[in-house]
Amino acid sequence: MSRTSGLPQHELTAQLLRITDELSDKFHGVFSRETVAKVVDETYNLLAENATVTTYLPVLTARFTRQRLTDQGRADGLTTITVPQVLFVCVHNAGRSQIAAALLEHHAFGKVSVRSAGSKPTGAIPQTVTDALAELGIELTEAFPKPLTDEVVRAADVVVTMGCGDTCPVHTGKRYLDWDVADPAGAPLNTVREIRDDIDRRIRGLLSELLQD
């Protein structure tokens, strides 16, 4: 069991146990406590592998584990979710896929479930990305780079890769798209605005199609 955190071991263990207790209550009747505990531990280690700042790892672990269990329940038919789910993927999950996910959530008003992930997630979302979205009134208060996991792909109805050559597990019955979008990494704010607006046009088109289906 890998443990990478600035917290004392006993305090970290206590926090992860508390997360397990809370999520076991939330998913009671869907997943056993043993399953929840396994996903909590796995999620913590996944996030710790690429974390540059470990202070908030327990908080992020709780958030990401809840998402993973929700997606696993959806993929396995254990829960009923009626809205379509879209997954955006890029290598680092810090730029394009975060912009796309934020914009779709902003425009969809809960009519679409949105996820984003990366094969090699970085530790933080660039300030230029945060600033470009803030100009549209979109605050990335809870967004963070997340690793690509199997259940998030299985739970998705549409998987959008962001022009980065990233590979995704392929499952039947899903729609796969690849958007050739410029990378905002290291770009000035004016360029990131152009990338944001390019993605926004694509998002509006995709949302229109999803709501017509």
Backbone as CSV, one residue per row, in Angstrom:
resi,resn,N_x,N_y,N_z,CA_x,CA_y,CA_z,C_x,C_y,C_z
1,MET,0.851,-1.191,0.000,0.000,0.000,0.000,0.889,1.245,0.000
2,SER,0.777,2.029,-1.026,1.575,3.247,-1.120,0.940,4.352,-0.292
3,ARG,1.784,5.141,0.369,1.272,6.273,1.123,2.204,7.465,0.906
4,THR,1.692,8.488,0.248,2.480,9.698,0.009,1.670,10.882,0.483
5,SER,2.017,11.420,1.640,1.255,12.543,2.171,2.067,13.239,3.245
6,GLY,1.809,14.538,3.408,2.466,15.268,4.472,1.838,14.988,5.826
7,LEU,0.702,14.264,5.847,0.028,13.954,7.108,0.727,12.810,7.824
8,PRO,0.700,12.808,9.157,1.164,11.633,9.896,0.350,10.411,9.480
9,GLN,0.961,9.247,9.504,0.297,8.034,9.022,-1.027,7.770,9.734
10,HIS,-1.043,7.946,11.062,-2.281,7.653,11.791,-3.401,8.616,11.402
11,GLU,-3.040,9.876,11.135,-4.056,10.853,10.746,-4.587,10.571,9.343
12,LEU,-3.689,10.195,8.431,-4.108,9.834,7.075,-5.023,8.626,7.108
13,THR,-4.635,7.599,7.874,-5.457,6.395,7.979,-6.848,6.728,8.511
14,ALA,-6.899,7.601,9.500,-8.187,8.003,10.076,-9.053,8.725,9.049
15,GLN,-8.430,9.595,8.260,-9.190,10.333,7.241,-9.730,9.396,6.170
16,LEU,-8.929,8.446,5.737,-9.388,7.509,4.707,-10.482,6.593,5.239
17,LEU,-10.394,6.241,6.515,-11.465,5.456,7.125,-12.761,6.257,7.201
18,ARG,-12.646,7.541,7.498,-13.827,8.408,7.563,-14.469,8.529,6.170
19,ILE,-13.626,8.670,5.138,-14.138,8.727,3.764,-14.868,7.432,3.427
20,THR,-14.275,6.309,3.815,-14.894,5.005,3.557,-16.243,4.902,4.253
21,ASP,-16.319,5.352,5.503,-17.592,5.308,6.247,-18.662,6.142,5.546
22,GLU,-18.302,7.355,5.152,-19.268,8.258,4.521,-19.767,7.706,3.187
23,LEU,-18.838,7.193,2.374,-19.235,6.683,1.059,-19.954,5.339,1.167
24,SER,-19.641,4.564,2.186,-20.374,3.315,2.408,-21.837,3.609,2.723
25,ASP,-22.064,4.681,3.476,-23.450,5.093,3.768,-24.146,5.572,2.502
26,LYS,-23.437,6.372,1.728,-24.041,6.921,0.511,-24.399,5.824,-0.493
27,PHE,-23.528,4.834,-0.617,-23.733,3.778,-1.617,-24.250,2.489,-0.977
28,HIS,-24.889,2.625,0.178,-25.459,1.467,0.855,-26.476,0.773,-0.060
29,GLY,-26.362,-0.526,-0.174,-27.254,-1.271,-1.048,-26.769,-1.368,-2.480
30,VAL,-25.722,-0.607,-2.796,-25.139,-0.658,-4.146,-23.775,-1.350,-4.105
31,PHE,-22.918,-0.903,-3.168,-21.595,-1.500,-3.019,-21.362,-1.868,-1.558
32,SER,-20.641,-2.955,-1.348,-20.287,-3.352,0.010,-19.234,-2.402,0.572
33,ARG,-19.101,-2.386,1.884,-18.086,-1.543,2.507,-16.694,-1.977,2.057
34,GLU,-16.506,-3.268,1.858,-15.210,-3.770,1.402,-14.859,-3.196,0.032
35,THR,-15.842,-3.153,-0.863,-15.609,-2.584,-2.196,-15.288,-1.103,-2.105
36,VAL,-16.047,-0.390,-1.293,-15.801,1.046,-1.130,-14.402,1.285,-0.583
37,ALA,-14.004,0.535,0.439,-12.677,0.697,1.033,-11.580,0.441,0.003
38,LYS,-11.773,-0.546,-0.839,-10.788,-0.865,-1.878,-10.649,0.279,-2.868
39,VAL,-11.786,0.860,-3.273,-11.751,1.959,-4.245,-11.155,3.216,-3.605
40,VAL,-11.448,3.470,-2.347,-10.863,4.617,-1.643,-9.340,4.496,-1.638
41,ASP,-8.844,3.339,-1.264,-7.401,3.138,-1.170,-6.746,3.247,-2.547
42,GLU,-7.362,2.624,-3.543,-6.825,2.672,-4.909,-6.823,4.101,-5.435
43,THR,-7.891,4.831,-5.153,-8.007,6.206,-5.630,-6.951,7.098,-4.999
44,TYR,-6.758,6.937,-3.706,-5.718,7.733,-3.033,-4.358,7.500,-3.695
45,ASN,-4.021,6.249,-3.949,-2.725,5.933,-4.536,-2.601,6.446,-5.963
46,LEU,-3.689,6.391,-6.715,-3.681,6.934,-8.076,-3.383,8.422,-8.065
47,LEU,-4.047,9.143,-7.175,-3.840,10.585,-7.099,-2.464,10.928,-6.545
48,ALA,-1.988,10.139,-5.599,-0.690,10.415,-4.979,0.463,10.242,-5.966
49,GLU,0.285,9.385,-6.961,1.349,9.126,-7.937,1.782,10.391,-8.662
50,ASN,0.836,11.286,-8.931,1.129,12.465,-9.739,0.959,13.776,-8.985
51,ALA,0.716,13.694,-7.684,0.455,14.912,-6.917,1.740,15.694,-6.676
52,THR,1.673,17.006,-6.909,2.795,17.883,-6.576,2.588,18.517,-5.204
53,VAL,1.338,18.644,-4.812,0.987,19.121,-3.479,0.082,18.069,-2.848
54,THR,0.479,17.536,-1.696,-0.253,16.413,-1.112,-1.204,16.819,0.007
55,THR,-1.217,18.096,0.373,-2.014,18.551,1.510,-3.490,18.189,1.359
56,TYR,-4.018,18.322,0.144,-5.449,18.135,-0.064,-5.798,16.761,-0.631
57,LEU,-4.864,15.834,-0.604,-5.120,14.517,-1.183,-6.334,13.804,-0.575
58,PRO,-6.533,13.837,0.744,-7.732,13.176,1.277,-9.034,13.781,0.747
59,VAL,-9.086,15.111,0.629,-10.285,15.765,0.104,-10.528,15.351,-1.348
60,LEU,-9.463,15.358,-2.145,-9.586,14.969,-3.547,-9.920,13.487,-3.670
61,THR,-9.380,12.690,-2.771,-9.680,11.255,-2.771,-11.165,11.020,-2.543
62,ALA,-11.750,11.734,-1.597,-13.181,11.586,-1.330,-14.003,11.962,-2.562
63,ARG,-13.615,13.054,-3.193,-14.360,13.558,-4.349,-14.266,12.591,-5.534
64,PHE,-13.035,12.130,-5.800,-12.824,11.273,-6.958,-13.386,9.870,-6.718
65,THR,-13.294,9.379,-5.489,-13.863,8.058,-5.194,-15.373,8.073,-5.385
66,ARG,-16.011,9.137,-4.937,-17.463,9.244,-5.116,-17.823,9.210,-6.603
67,GLN,-17.047,9.928,-7.422,-17.299,9.919,-8.863,-17.086,8.528,-9.441
68,ARG,-15.995,7.865,-9.032,-15.694,6.534,-9.569,-16.777,5.523,-9.203
69,LEU,-17.270,5.571,-7.976,-18.326,4.646,-7.563,-19.630,4.944,-8.297
70,THR,-19.910,6.234,-8.491,-21.100,6.608,-9.265,-21.005,6.041,-10.672
71,ASP,-19.825,6.173,-11.294,-19.642,5.681,-12.659,-19.673,4.159,-12.718
72,GLN,-19.096,3.516,-11.711,-19.125,2.055,-11.693,-20.554,1.543,-11.552
73,GLY,-21.332,2.214,-10.702,-22.726,1.834,-10.549,-23.512,2.025,-11.833
74,ARG,-23.234,3.116,-12.521,-23.907,3.375,-13.790,-23.505,2.345,-14.837
75,ALA,-22.195,2.075,-14.940,-21.692,1.147,-15.952,-22.210,-0.272,-15.721
76,ASP,-22.366,-0.648,-14.456,-22.810,-2.011,-14.126,-24.324,-2.136,-14.022
77,GLY,-25.035,-1.036,-14.284,-26.493,-1.076,-14.236,-27.057,-1.172,-12.830
78,LEU,-26.282,-0.740,-11.837,-26.719,-0.823,-10.448,-27.469,0.424,-10.010
79,THR,-27.332,1.495,-10.763,-28.043,2.733,-10.460,-28.747,3.222,-11.719
80,THR,-29.746,4.056,-11.539,-30.504,4.582,-12.674,-30.158,6.049,-12.890
81,ILE,-29.499,6.337,-13.999,-29.159,7.707,-14.371,-29.697,7.936,-15.780
82,THR,-30.546,8.918,-15.935,-31.270,9.071,-17.196,-30.591,10.020,-18.177
83,VAL,-29.695,10.892,-17.703,-29.075,11.855,-18.619,-27.858,11.230,-19.285
84,PRO,-27.530,11.655,-20.521,-26.331,11.136,-21.177,-25.067,11.597,-20.451
85,GLN,-24.005,10.805,-20.566,-22.741,11.153,-19.919,-21.653,11.301,-20.977
86,VAL,-20.880,12.386,-20.857,-19.801,12.676,-21.804,-18.476,12.707,-21.055
87,LEU,-17.475,12.051,-21.630,-16.130,12.027,-21.064,-15.167,12.725,-22.013
88,PHE,-14.417,13.697,-21.491,-13.380,14.391,-22.259,-12.013,13.904,-21.787
89,VAL,-11.157,13.569,-22.739,-9.846,13.007,-22.402,-8.739,13.758,-23.124
90,CYS,-7.719,14.173,-22.369,-6.456,14.606,-22.953,-5.339,14.039,-22.076
91,VAL,-4.099,14.219,-22.464,-3.010,13.555,-21.752,-2.947,13.997,-20.296
92,HIS,-2.926,15.315,-20.048,-2.676,15.821,-18.699,-3.939,16.178,-17.914
93,ASN,-5.096,16.235,-18.574,-6.337,16.639,-17.913,-6.168,17.947,-17.147
94,ALA,-5.439,18.873,-17.767,-5.218,20.169,-17.132,-5.632,21.325,-18.025
95,GLY,-5.806,21.069,-19.310,-6.125,22.139,-20.241,-7.399,21.885,-21.023
96,ARG,-7.244,21.282,-22.210,-8.379,21.115,-23.123,-9.557,20.362,-22.523
97,SER,-9.291,19.223,-21.899,-10.402,18.423,-21.373,-11.088,19.126,-20.200
98,GLN,-10.331,19.879,-19.411,-10.944,20.640,-18.321,-11.807,21.777,-18.855
99,ILE,-11.312,22.461,-19.888,-12.096,23.541,-20.508,-13.394,22.979,-21.080
100,ALA,-13.281,21.862,-21.803,-14.460,21.263,-22.431,-15.481,20.825,-21.381
101,ALA,-15.008,20.181,-20.328,-15.927,19.712,-19.287,-16.626,20.886,-18.602
102,ALA,-15.861,21.925,-18.310,-16.446,23.094,-17.645,-17.488,23.774,-18.530
103,LEU,-17.193,23.901,-19.799,-18.128,24.546,-20.719,-19.402,23.721,-20.900
104,LEU,-19.260,22.396,-21.017,-20.457,21.573,-21.184,-21.324,21.623,-19.931
105,GLU,-20.720,21.556,-18.764,-21.507,21.680,-17.532,-22.219,23.031,-17.469
106,HIS,-21.527,24.075,-17.902,-22.079,25.429,-17.880,-23.304,25.544,-18.784
107,HIS,-23.226,24.958,-19.964,-24.310,25.089,-20.942,-25.437,24.069,-20.742
108,ALA,-25.129,22.924,-20.121,-26.102,21.825,-20.083,-27.132,21.962,-18.976
109,PHE,-26.838,22.734,-17.925,-27.780,22.929,-16.819,-28.292,21.598,-16.258
110,GLY,-27.382,20.629,-16.079,-27.755,19.354,-15.474,-28.369,18.349,-16.426
111,LYS,-28.539,18.695,-17.695,-29.145,17.771,-18.653,-28.147,16.774,-19.212
112,VAL,-26.866,16.959,-18.895,-25.808,16.045,-19.307,-24.869,15.861,-18.122
113,SER,-24.438,14.628,-17.902,-23.425,14.356,-16.884,-22.052,14.454,-17.549
114,VAL,-21.090,15.109,-16.893,-19.811,15.433,-17.527,-18.647,14.880,-16.712
115,ARG,-17.666,14.306,-17.408,-16.445,13.817,-16.791,-15.248,14.260,-17.630
116,SER,-14.075,14.330,-16.994,-12.836,14.547,-17.732,-11.737,13.750,-17.057
117,ALA,-10.705,13.381,-17.843,-9.621,12.565,-17.298,-8.408,12.665,-18.212
118,GLY,-7.271,12.161,-17.716,-6.052,12.167,-18.516,-5.227,10.919,-18.271
119,SER,-4.461,10.508,-19.263,-3.618,9.319,-19.111,-2.396,9.608,-18.257
120,LYS,-1.943,10.865,-18.256,-0.809,11.274,-17.426,-1.152,12.622,-16.777
121,PRO,-2.083,12.619,-15.821,-2.538,13.894,-15.237,-1.418,14.633,-14.535
122,THR,-1.431,15.957,-14.699,-0.451,16.797,-14.022,-1.007,17.258,-12.683
123,GLY,-0.197,17.995,-11.941,-0.582,18.349,-10.594,-1.550,19.498,-10.468
124,ALA,-1.649,20.370,-11.477,-2.482,21.566,-11.319,-2.970,22.078,-12.666
125,ILE,-4.096,22.788,-12.643,-4.633,23.431,-13.843,-3.975,24.800,-13.974
126,PRO,-3.449,25.152,-15.156,-2.778,26.441,-15.321,-3.693,27.629,-15.015
127,GLN,-3.107,28.681,-14.510,-3.876,29.878,-14.167,-4.546,30.484,-15.395
128,THR,-3.897,30.384,-16.557,-4.495,30.945,-17.775,-5.801,30.243,-18.128
129,VAL,-5.873,28.942,-17.881,-7.111,28.196,-18.131,-8.195,28.656,-17.159
130,THR,-7.814,28.766,-15.895,-8.756,29.243,-14.879,-9.257,30.645,-15.206
131,ASP,-8.343,31.530,-15.627,-8.709,32.911,-15.933,-9.626,32.994,-17.151
132,ALA,-9.320,32.213,-18.183,-10.121,32.243,-19.412,-11.557,31.792,-19.148
133,LEU,-11.723,30.801,-18.299,-13.069,30.338,-17.964,-13.776,31.308,-17.022
134,ALA,-13.018,31.923,-16.121,-13.610,32.890,-15.191,-14.213,34.067,-15.937
135,GLU,-13.655,34.409,-17.094,-14.197,35.504,-17.900,-15.622,35.211,-18.376
136,LEU,-15.983,33.927,-18.399,-17.340,33.533,-18.790,-18.210,33.238,-17.574
137,GLY,-17.674,33.543,-16.396,-18.424,33.282,-15.173,-18.354,31.841,-14.707
138,ILE,-17.352,31.107,-15.192,-17.191,29.694,-14.825,-16.007,29.580,-13.867
139,GLU,-16.272,29.152,-12.654,-15.227,29.018,-11.647,-14.830,27.554,-11.500
140,LEU,-13.543,27.272,-11.625,-13.051,25.900,-11.483,-12.694,25.620,-10.017
141,THR,-13.663,25.755,-9.155,-13.391,25.636,-7.723,-13.135,24.196,-7.297
142,GLU,-13.714,23.230,-7.997,-13.559,21.837,-7.591,-12.850,20.984,-8.629
143,ALA,-12.371,21.579,-9.698,-11.720,20.812,-10.762,-10.281,20.491,-10.396
144,PHE,-9.830,19.320,-10.770,-8.436,18.939,-10.593,-8.115,17.820,-11.588
145,PRO,-6.850,17.710,-12.012,-6.488,16.651,-12.963,-6.705,15.264,-12.363
146,LYS,-7.363,14.388,-13.135,-7.708,13.048,-12.668,-7.206,11.995,-13.651
147,PRO,-6.792,10.844,-13.159,-6.341,9.777,-14.049,-7.511,9.120,-14.782
148,LEU,-7.233,8.609,-15.952,-8.235,7.896,-16.754,-8.403,6.491,-16.186
149,THR,-9.616,6.156,-15.777,-9.907,4.844,-15.221,-10.962,4.138,-16.066
150,ASP,-11.004,2.818,-15.949,-11.868,2.039,-16.831,-13.345,2.347,-16.632
151,GLU,-13.766,2.535,-15.365,-15.200,2.698,-15.127,-15.730,4.007,-15.695
152,VAL,-14.888,5.043,-15.780,-15.371,6.313,-16.329,-15.606,6.179,-17.836
153,VAL,-14.813,5.332,-18.491,-15.039,5.079,-19.917,-16.293,4.225,-20.104
154,ARG,-16.442,3.204,-19.292,-17.605,2.319,-19.414,-18.910,3.063,-19.136
155,ALA,-18.854,4.060,-18.268,-20.071,4.793,-17.908,-20.455,5.850,-18.940
156,ALA,-19.532,6.207,-19.815,-19.777,7.297,-20.768,-20.604,6.829,-21.961
157,ASP,-21.440,7.734,-22.454,-22.142,7.507,-23.719,-21.333,8.061,-24.876
158,VAL,-20.619,9.167,-24.620,-19.770,9.802,-25.627,-18.383,10.016,-25.022
159,VAL,-17.340,9.615,-25.754,-15.955,9.822,-25.323,-15.290,10.744,-26.347
160,VAL,-14.807,11.887,-25.870,-14.182,12.870,-26.746,-12.699,12.985,-26.390
161,THR,-11.823,12.583,-27.311,-10.396,12.814,-27.113,-10.063,14.155,-27.749
162,MET,-9.101,14.843,-27.150,-8.886,16.239,-27.495,-7.657,16.456,-28.380
163,GLY,-7.605,15.737,-29.501,-6.586,16.002,-30.507,-5.169,15.767,-30.055
164,CYS,-4.980,14.936,-29.032,-3.638,14.757,-28.474,-3.083,13.369,-28.742
165,GLY,-3.773,12.568,-29.540,-3.286,11.237,-29.835,-3.424,10.269,-28.680
166,ASP,-4.191,10.647,-27.688,-4.350,9.785,-26.518,-5.182,8.562,-26.881
167,THR,-4.854,7.447,-26.284,-5.627,6.234,-26.511,-6.557,5.999,-25.342
168,CYS,-7.734,5.468,-25.654,-8.762,5.210,-24.656,-9.184,3.757,-24.785
169,PRO,-9.567,3.105,-23.686,-10.183,1.786,-23.818,-11.431,1.902,-24.689
170,VAL,-11.616,0.974,-25.597,-12.759,1.028,-26.513,-13.820,0.032,-26.058
171,HIS,-15.012,0.517,-25.850,-16.136,-0.329,-25.463,-17.252,-0.134,-26.491
172,THR,-17.933,-1.207,-26.797,-19.009,-1.131,-27.781,-20.170,-0.302,-27.238
173,GLY,-20.945,0.250,-28.166,-22.131,1.001,-27.787,-21.869,2.432,-27.385
174,LYS,-20.647,2.914,-27.632,-20.307,4.287,-27.288,-19.922,5.068,-28.533
175,ARG,-20.101,6.347,-28.451,-19.708,7.221,-29.546,-18.350,7.827,-29.218
176,TYR,-17.405,7.675,-30.134,-16.060,8.208,-29.934,-15.810,9.352,-30.915
177,LEU,-15.342,10.480,-30.392,-15.019,11.641,-31.206,-13.587,12.064,-30.915
178,ASP,-12.923,12.652,-31.897,-11.608,13.254,-31.649,-11.651,14.686,-32.156
179,TRP,-11.389,15.616,-31.258,-11.384,17.031,-31.621,-9.946,17.519,-31.727
180,ASP,-9.608,18.042,-32.882,-8.263,18.566,-33.117,-8.203,19.989,-32.580
181,VAL,-7.826,20.095,-31.319,-7.835,21.378,-30.612,-6.415,21.715,-30.166
182,ALA,-6.025,22.983,-30.296,-4.694,23.419,-29.884,-4.500,23.227,-28.380
183,ASP,-3.262,23.021,-27.982,-2.923,22.802,-26.579,-2.678,24.150,-25.892
184,PRO,-3.382,24.448,-24.797,-3.184,25.735,-24.110,-1.957,25.761,-23.193
185,ALA,-1.285,24.633,-23.030,-0.149,24.578,-22.100,0.927,25.588,-22.489
186,GLY,1.269,26.480,-21.573,2.311,27.474,-21.800,1.916,28.627,-22.692
187,ALA,0.666,28.642,-23.165,0.213,29.703,-24.071,-0.231,30.934,-23.281
188,PRO,-0.110,32.120,-23.880,-0.597,33.331,-23.218,-2.119,33.348,-23.165
189,LEU,-2.663,34.211,-22.340,-4.106,34.238,-22.117,-4.885,34.483,-23.406
190,ASN,-4.402,35.358,-24.286,-5.111,35.616,-25.539,-5.268,34.343,-26.364
191,THR,-4.228,33.514,-26.394,-4.294,32.255,-27.132,-5.235,31.275,-26.445
192,VAL,-5.195,31.240,-25.130,-6.087,30.344,-24.388,-7.541,30.749,-24.611
193,ARG,-7.804,32.043,-24.731,-9.174,32.496,-25.042,-9.634,31.943,-26.394
194,GLU,-8.743,31.967,-27.388,-9.087,31.436,-28.711,-9.382,29.939,-28.639
195,ILE,-8.573,29.213,-27.865,-8.794,27.779,-27.685,-10.121,27.541,-26.977
196,ARG,-10.372,28.327,-25.940,-11.649,28.234,-25.215,-12.834,28.439,-26.149
197,ASP,-12.749,29.441,-27.011,-13.864,29.743,-27.909,-14.040,28.663,-28.971
198,ASP,-12.931,28.074,-29.428,-12.996,26.955,-30.372,-13.713,25.775,-29.722
199,ILE,-13.307,25.444,-28.498,-13.945,24.338,-27.783,-15.413,24.654,-27.505
200,ASP,-15.712,25.912,-27.188,-17.085,26.294,-26.880,-18.012,26.059,-28.072
201,ARG,-17.538,26.377,-29.278,-18.352,26.136,-30.482,-18.636,24.644,-30.647
202,ARG,-17.627,23.833,-30.405,-17.799,22.381,-30.531,-18.754,21.853,-29.454
203,ILE,-18.620,22.395,-28.253,-19.487,21.975,-27.146,-20.944,22.283,-27.443
204,ARG,-21.210,23.471,-27.963,-22.589,23.848,-28.278,-23.188,22.920,-29.334
205,GLY,-22.374,22.551,-30.313,-22.850,21.628,-31.336,-23.134,20.242,-30.772
206,LEU,-22.226,19.744,-29.928,-22.420,18.431,-29.311,-23.641,18.432,-28.405
207,LEU,-23.812,19.478,-27.619,-24.957,19.554,-26.718,-26.259,19.563,-27.486
208,SER,-26.308,20.279,-28.584,-27.504,20.312,-29.419,-27.857,18.907,-29.902
209,GLU,-26.846,18.160,-30.321,-27.089,16.783,-30.773,-27.567,15.895,-29.633
210,LEU,-26.954,16.020,-28.465,-27.321,15.173,-27.333,-28.753,15.420,-26.880
211,LEU,-29.171,16.669,-26.879,-30.504,16.997,-26.396,-31.590,16.673,-27.425
212,GLN,-31.172,16.458,-28.670,-32.142,16.063,-29.701,-32.374,14.555,-29.711
213,ASP,-31.377,13.798,-29.187,-31.480,12.337,-29.209,-32.568,11.839,-28.271
